[in-house]
């Protein structure tokens, strides 16, 4: 096969789209081919559990790029096309339909998919997960005053859908298998605040609730727990985490560890193949460990860095992780990564919210997690992010004292 070798990107989500644009902006003169299995223009996922469910009209997906901009940048976008395999001996990918495309460098930005529940589910049940615009539309169409929604999983997606559904007048129950909400993601005191918000809004929350099965009963779905209780629903939303889409990489013999294993420059175990976003794991210099992140900002930043490195730049990816979630009129923001061995310092901002800071042994600030009004939380989390990146060791008493501005500790 004699064909111009292109920069090929598999996966047209946040990471893949950012990479396609960055390849052009970085001066790649040849073909850029962006291939995505979804049939629409690339779009943002965060609104799917928030505005898209609550707005009066469905204004459609929030596109990451327009068709005109794709044309201007001469990015060939293959929508609704699956990449089936990678042949590393010939540097080619095969597409659904049989076409082979040759790559100079390849980026795998295949994202993640919802984890399945792993219990018996009657196929007649109205059970959904939420990853795509089509999933969000299916949820949106069911939400109406009085409809019963059971959310399985008290993580971010489950809680955002619960907040959106109750604001549309649905009667919502959250079933969480753990002893508290957001067990792996936020400190207990912040999880309590979030829980209180949900209870105030009328959401019912059941903890230590292990789902045993879901069956269809007349027009409804009946979610049964291991302890014998059951909950009828018009719609069951399963939000029990996500698994990285590694199968394409795995079949090509690339190293896999927590995700598609990358170096700090986002190269895989094949120097011609890079990876970015939810599908990949990488060694994080600030934390001295391999991490995989499922967060929006990481996806687009990694897409851009991977593109630069596909062009030979060799930059390490070392941004401080940052995540947000909106629930009701409050925001949750997390900078950095904390672990159970880190010491927590609590800054109580009264009605305005709360920030938990995490210090590694030796006093280095490694994470900050805040919940409250956007105006209060976002500024301090942004400053904390800078302090984390600079490996600062702020005085814990000053961090805890709301009378001392966080900004004054950052210099
Ligand atoms: C409902 C929801 C709400 C969210 N809210 C927030 C939030 O509030 N804050 C936050 O920080 N993050 C949030 N996130 C996470 C954030 O959206 C993701 O981290 C980000 O979208 C990941 O981007 P990605 O490009 O890595 O993967 P994806 O967006 O998943 O894109 C990967 C694409 O690759 C395609 N693909 C996979 N395999 C192939 C193949 N073989 N051939 C062709 N195409 C393929 C997939 O179909 C998909 O379209 C949310 C996610 C969801 C689902």
mmCIF file of N, CA, C and O and ligand atoms in Angstrom, residues 10-16 35-38 45-46 48-50 81-84 109-112 130-131 157 160 245 248 276-279 294-297 299 322-326, ligand 1:
data_model
loop_
_atom_site.group_PDB
_atom_site.id
_atom_site.type_symbol
_atom_site.label_atom_id
_atom_site.label_comp_id
_atom_site.label_asym_id
_atom_site.label_seq_id
_atom_site.Cartn_x
_atom_site.Cartn_y
_atom_site.Cartn_z
ATOM 1 N N UNK A 10 -7.582 8.170 17.256
ATOM 2 C CA UNK A 10 -8.738 7.286 17.467
ATOM 3 C C UNK A 10 -9.482 7.787 18.703
ATOM 4 O O UNK A 10 -8.939 7.771 19.815
ATOM 5 N N UNK A 11 -10.725 8.219 18.504
ATOM 6 C CA UNK A 11 -11.530 8.741 19.603
ATOM 7 C C UNK A 11 -11.683 10.241 19.461
ATOM 8 O O UNK A 11 -10.711 10.983 19.582
ATOM 9 N N UNK A 12 -12.928 10.678 19.187
ATOM 10 C CA UNK A 12 -13.169 12.110 18.959
ATOM 11 C C UNK A 12 -13.890 12.734 20.142
ATOM 12 O O UNK A 12 -14.920 13.389 20.002
ATOM 13 N N UNK A 13 -13.354 12.481 21.332
ATOM 14 C CA UNK A 13 -13.876 13.151 22.531
ATOM 15 C C UNK A 13 -13.020 14.364 22.826
ATOM 16 O O UNK A 13 -12.392 14.956 21.928
ATOM 17 N N UNK A 14 -13.010 14.714 24.099
ATOM 18 C CA UNK A 14 -12.277 15.908 24.552
ATOM 19 C C UNK A 14 -10.795 15.827 24.170
ATOM 20 O O UNK A 14 -10.216 16.756 23.609
ATOM 21 N N UNK A 15 -10.174 14.677 24.487
ATOM 22 C CA UNK A 15 -8.729 14.536 24.274
ATOM 23 C C UNK A 15 -8.398 14.479 22.786
ATOM 24 O O UNK A 15 -7.489 15.172 22.314
ATOM 25 N N UNK A 16 -9.142 13.661 22.049
ATOM 26 C CA UNK A 16 -8.848 13.485 20.625
ATOM 27 C C UNK A 16 -9.037 14.775 19.837
ATOM 28 O O UNK A 16 -8.222 15.131 18.974
ATOM 29 N N UNK A 35 -10.882 10.101 14.109
ATOM 30 C CA UNK A 35 -11.880 9.045 13.879
ATOM 31 C C UNK A 35 -12.663 8.812 15.166
ATOM 32 O O UNK A 35 -12.076 8.553 16.225
ATOM 33 N N UNK A 36 -13.990 8.915 15.088
ATOM 34 C CA UNK A 36 -14.815 8.740 16.282
ATOM 35 C C UNK A 36 -15.986 7.821 16.026
ATOM 36 O O UNK A 36 -16.633 7.906 14.966
ATOM 37 N N UNK A 37 -16.285 6.970 16.992
ATOM 38 C CA UNK A 37 -17.363 6.007 16.760
ATOM 39 C C UNK A 37 -18.749 6.630 16.895
ATOM 40 O O UNK A 37 -19.734 6.037 16.468
ATOM 41 N N UNK A 38 -18.835 7.828 17.495
ATOM 42 C CA UNK A 38 -20.151 8.469 17.594
ATOM 43 C C UNK A 38 -20.423 9.275 16.316
ATOM 44 O O UNK A 38 -19.493 9.828 15.716
ATOM 45 N N UNK A 45 -18.937 16.221 27.407
ATOM 46 C CA UNK A 45 -19.762 15.318 28.217
ATOM 47 C C UNK A 45 -20.287 15.949 29.512
ATOM 48 O O UNK A 45 -21.389 15.603 29.948
ATOM 49 N N UNK A 46 -19.537 16.851 30.187
ATOM 50 C CA UNK A 46 -20.038 17.344 31.485
ATOM 51 C C UNK A 46 -21.478 17.868 31.468
ATOM 52 O O UNK A 46 -22.225 17.596 32.421
ATOM 53 N N UNK A 48 -23.982 16.712 30.103
ATOM 54 C CA UNK A 48 -24.973 15.637 29.928
ATOM 55 C C UNK A 48 -25.712 15.314 31.231
ATOM 56 O O UNK A 48 -26.866 14.890 31.208
ATOM 57 N N UNK A 49 -25.021 15.483 32.362
ATOM 58 C CA UNK A 49 -25.662 15.158 33.646
ATOM 59 C C UNK A 49 -26.178 16.418 34.339
ATOM 60 O O UNK A 49 -26.745 16.325 35.424
ATOM 61 N N UNK A 50 -25.948 17.566 33.718
ATOM 62 C CA UNK A 50 -26.295 18.840 34.374
ATOM 63 C C UNK A 50 -27.328 19.570 33.505
ATOM 64 O O UNK A 50 -28.482 19.158 33.447
ATOM 65 N N UNK A 81 -17.443 6.014 12.903
ATOM 66 C CA UNK A 81 -16.549 4.963 12.365
ATOM 67 C C UNK A 81 -15.742 4.357 13.513
ATOM 68 O O UNK A 81 -15.123 5.077 14.299
ATOM 69 N N UNK A 82 -15.752 3.056 13.593
ATOM 70 C CA UNK A 82 -14.955 2.358 14.613
ATOM 71 C C UNK A 82 -13.614 1.935 14.047
ATOM 72 O O UNK A 82 -13.558 1.390 12.943
ATOM 73 N N UNK A 83 -12.554 2.151 14.804
ATOM 74 C CA UNK A 83 -11.261 1.565 14.439
ATOM 75 C C UNK A 83 -11.234 0.164 15.036
ATOM 76 O O UNK A 83 -11.453 -0.020 16.236
ATOM 77 N N UNK A 84 -10.977 -0.827 14.188
ATOM 78 C CA UNK A 84 -11.095 -2.210 14.646
ATOM 79 C C UNK A 84 -9.767 -2.792 15.124
ATOM 80 O O UNK A 84 -9.749 -3.616 16.025
ATOM 81 N N UNK A 109 -7.184 7.894 21.976
ATOM 82 C CA UNK A 109 -7.944 8.725 22.922
ATOM 83 C C UNK A 109 -9.342 8.129 22.997
ATOM 84 O O UNK A 109 -10.341 8.777 22.681
ATOM 85 N N UNK A 110 -9.369 6.857 23.394
ATOM 86 C CA UNK A 110 -10.598 6.068 23.273
ATOM 87 C C UNK A 110 -11.539 6.207 24.475
ATOM 88 O O UNK A 110 -12.614 5.608 24.497
ATOM 89 N N UNK A 111 -11.127 6.970 25.495
ATOM 90 C CA UNK A 111 -12.048 7.277 26.597
ATOM 91 C C UNK A 111 -12.361 6.087 27.472
ATOM 92 O O UNK A 111 -11.575 5.144 27.612
ATOM 93 N N UNK A 112 -13.525 6.160 28.074
ATOM 94 C CA UNK A 112 -13.958 5.113 29.011
ATOM 95 C C UNK A 112 -15.435 4.835 28.764
ATOM 96 O O UNK A 112 -16.098 5.583 28.045
ATOM 97 N N UNK A 130 -24.977 6.609 31.732
ATOM 98 C CA UNK A 130 -24.849 7.934 31.124
ATOM 99 C C UNK A 130 -23.416 8.190 30.692
ATOM 100 O O UNK A 130 -22.525 8.376 31.518
ATOM 101 N N UNK A 131 -23.205 8.163 29.387
ATOM 102 C CA UNK A 131 -21.891 8.515 28.828
ATOM 103 C C UNK A 131 -22.040 9.368 27.577
ATOM 104 O O UNK A 131 -21.214 10.199 27.283
ATOM 105 N N UNK A 157 -21.505 11.061 38.969
ATOM 106 C CA UNK A 157 -22.532 11.050 37.916
ATOM 107 C C UNK A 157 -23.899 10.764 38.521
ATOM 108 O O UNK A 157 -24.879 11.438 38.227
ATOM 109 N N UNK A 160 -25.092 13.893 40.379
ATOM 110 C CA UNK A 160 -25.489 14.985 39.475
ATOM 111 C C UNK A 160 -26.834 14.666 38.817
ATOM 112 O O UNK A 160 -27.694 15.536 38.698
ATOM 113 N N UNK A 245 -11.336 2.261 27.906
ATOM 114 C CA UNK A 245 -11.418 1.480 26.657
ATOM 115 C C UNK A 245 -10.001 1.141 26.195
ATOM 116 O O UNK A 245 -9.368 1.911 25.469
ATOM 117 N N UNK A 248 -8.495 -2.062 22.143
ATOM 118 C CA UNK A 248 -7.786 -1.859 20.872
ATOM 119 C C UNK A 248 -6.269 -1.894 21.115
ATOM 120 O O UNK A 248 -5.515 -2.555 20.381
ATOM 121 N N UNK A 276 -4.039 9.557 25.422
ATOM 122 C CA UNK A 276 -4.435 10.724 26.226
ATOM 123 C C UNK A 276 -5.861 10.551 26.723
ATOM 124 O O UNK A 276 -6.677 9.875 26.098
ATOM 125 N N UNK A 277 -6.153 11.175 27.863
ATOM 126 C CA UNK A 277 -7.528 11.224 28.369
ATOM 127 C C UNK A 277 -7.875 10.064 29.277
ATOM 128 O O UNK A 277 -7.008 9.411 29.865
ATOM 129 N N UNK A 278 -9.176 9.801 29.378
ATOM 130 C CA UNK A 278 -9.700 8.820 30.337
ATOM 131 C C UNK A 278 -9.138 7.411 30.145
ATOM 132 O O UNK A 278 -9.165 6.604 31.066
ATOM 133 N N UNK A 279 -8.680 7.105 28.924
ATOM 134 C CA UNK A 279 -8.251 5.719 28.644
ATOM 135 C C UNK A 279 -6.846 5.424 29.166
ATOM 136 O O UNK A 279 -6.456 4.257 29.231
ATOM 137 N N UNK A 294 -10.194 10.562 35.278
ATOM 138 C CA UNK A 294 -11.401 10.641 34.436
ATOM 139 C C UNK A 294 -11.964 12.032 34.599
ATOM 140 O O UNK A 294 -13.037 12.219 35.182
ATOM 141 N N UNK A 295 -11.207 13.018 34.168
ATOM 142 C CA UNK A 295 -11.650 14.389 34.361
ATOM 143 C C UNK A 295 -11.428 15.214 33.095
ATOM 144 O O UNK A 295 -10.463 15.022 32.361
ATOM 145 N N UNK A 296 -12.346 16.130 32.928
ATOM 146 C CA UNK A 296 -12.449 16.924 31.707
ATOM 147 C C UNK A 296 -11.157 17.686 31.397
ATOM 148 O O UNK A 296 -10.640 17.606 30.286
ATOM 149 N N UNK A 297 -10.643 18.436 32.375
ATOM 150 C CA UNK A 297 -9.490 19.280 32.062
ATOM 151 C C UNK A 297 -8.271 18.441 31.701
ATOM 152 O O UNK A 297 -7.497 18.784 30.806
ATOM 153 N N UNK A 299 -8.301 15.629 30.213
ATOM 154 C CA UNK A 299 -8.463 15.061 28.862
ATOM 155 C C UNK A 299 -7.991 16.062 27.805
ATOM 156 O O UNK A 299 -7.211 15.714 26.918
ATOM 157 N N UNK A 322 -7.331 18.587 38.323
ATOM 158 C CA UNK A 322 -8.396 19.485 38.801
ATOM 159 C C UNK A 322 -9.730 18.962 38.272
ATOM 160 O O UNK A 322 -9.857 18.615 37.106
ATOM 161 N N UNK A 323 -10.703 18.927 39.167
ATOM 162 C CA UNK A 323 -12.007 18.374 38.827
ATOM 163 C C UNK A 323 -13.083 19.262 39.426
ATOM 164 O O UNK A 323 -12.892 19.837 40.497
ATOM 165 N N UNK A 324 -14.222 19.355 38.730
ATOM 166 C CA UNK A 324 -15.363 20.041 39.364
ATOM 167 C C UNK A 324 -16.630 19.241 39.147
ATOM 168 O O UNK A 324 -16.723 18.428 38.219
ATOM 169 N N UNK A 325 -17.588 19.465 40.039
ATOM 170 C CA UNK A 325 -18.915 18.882 39.864
ATOM 171 C C UNK A 325 -19.912 19.918 40.365
ATOM 172 O O UNK A 325 -19.686 20.529 41.415
ATOM 173 N N UNK A 326 -20.991 20.136 39.622
ATOM 174 C CA UNK A 326 -22.023 21.075 40.074
ATOM 175 C C UNK A 326 -23.213 20.298 40.590
ATOM 176 O O UNK A 326 -23.710 19.395 39.901
HETATM 177 C C1 LIG B 1 -22.097 12.571 32.220
HETATM 178 C C2 LIG B 1 -20.690 13.020 32.465
HETATM 179 C C3 LIG B 1 -20.461 14.168 33.230
HETATM 180 C C4 LIG B 1 -19.156 14.573 33.473
HETATM 181 N N1 LIG B 1 -18.954 15.678 34.251
HETATM 182 C C5 LIG B 1 -17.694 16.083 34.525
HETATM 183 C C6 LIG B 1 -17.463 17.220 35.359
HETATM 184 O O1 LIG B 1 -18.395 17.864 35.857
HETATM 185 N N2 LIG B 1 -16.182 17.572 35.603
HETATM 186 C C7 LIG B 1 -15.114 16.904 35.075
HETATM 187 O O2 LIG B 1 -13.957 17.271 35.330
HETATM 188 N N3 LIG B 1 -15.308 15.806 34.285
HETATM 189 C C8 LIG B 1 -16.568 15.388 34.009
HETATM 190 N N4 LIG B 1 -16.775 14.285 33.212
HETATM 191 C C9 LIG B 1 -15.608 13.560 32.688
HETATM 192 C C10 LIG B 1 -15.144 14.119 31.344
HETATM 193 O O3 LIG B 1 -16.230 14.390 30.526
HETATM 194 C C11 LIG B 1 -14.211 13.089 30.727
HETATM 195 O O4 LIG B 1 -13.066 13.008 31.553
HETATM 196 C C12 LIG B 1 -13.801 13.449 29.296
HETATM 197 O O5 LIG B 1 -14.925 13.553 28.463
HETATM 198 C C13 LIG B 1 -12.863 12.379 28.764
HETATM 199 O O6 LIG B 1 -12.527 12.684 27.448
HETATM 200 P P1 LIG B 1 -11.803 11.604 26.514
HETATM 201 O O7 LIG B 1 -11.567 12.300 25.232
HETATM 202 O O8 LIG B 1 -10.681 11.001 27.243
HETATM 203 O O9 LIG B 1 -12.862 10.429 26.343
HETATM 204 P P2 LIG B 1 -14.313 10.408 25.720
HETATM 205 O O10 LIG B 1 -14.978 11.739 25.890
HETATM 206 O O11 LIG B 1 -14.994 9.217 26.312
HETATM 207 O O12 LIG B 1 -14.086 10.188 24.166
HETATM 208 C C14 LIG B 1 -13.619 8.980 23.641
HETATM 209 C C15 LIG B 1 -14.304 8.739 22.323
HETATM 210 O O13 LIG B 1 -13.625 7.673 21.657
HETATM 211 C C16 LIG B 1 -14.574 6.874 21.006
HETATM 212 N N5 LIG B 1 -13.962 5.568 20.716
HETATM 213 C C17 LIG B 1 -13.596 4.610 21.606
HETATM 214 N N6 LIG B 1 -13.063 3.549 20.965
HETATM 215 C C18 LIG B 1 -13.083 3.842 19.637
HETATM 216 C C19 LIG B 1 -12.685 3.134 18.460
HETATM 217 N N7 LIG B 1 -12.151 1.912 18.523
HETATM 218 N N8 LIG B 1 -12.880 3.727 17.253
HETATM 219 C C20 LIG B 1 -13.422 4.981 17.182
HETATM 220 N N9 LIG B 1 -13.805 5.685 18.263
HETATM 221 C C21 LIG B 1 -13.645 5.130 19.474
HETATM 222 C C22 LIG B 1 -15.705 6.837 22.005
HETATM 223 O O14 LIG B 1 -16.919 6.438 21.417
HETATM 224 C C23 LIG B 1 -15.742 8.302 22.453
HETATM 225 O O15 LIG B 1 -16.562 9.064 21.623
HETATM 226 C C24 LIG B 1 -18.068 13.840 32.948
HETATM 227 C C25 LIG B 1 -18.307 12.691 32.172
HETATM 228 C C26 LIG B 1 -19.596 12.284 31.935
HETATM 229 C C27 LIG B 1 -19.845 11.038 31.118
#
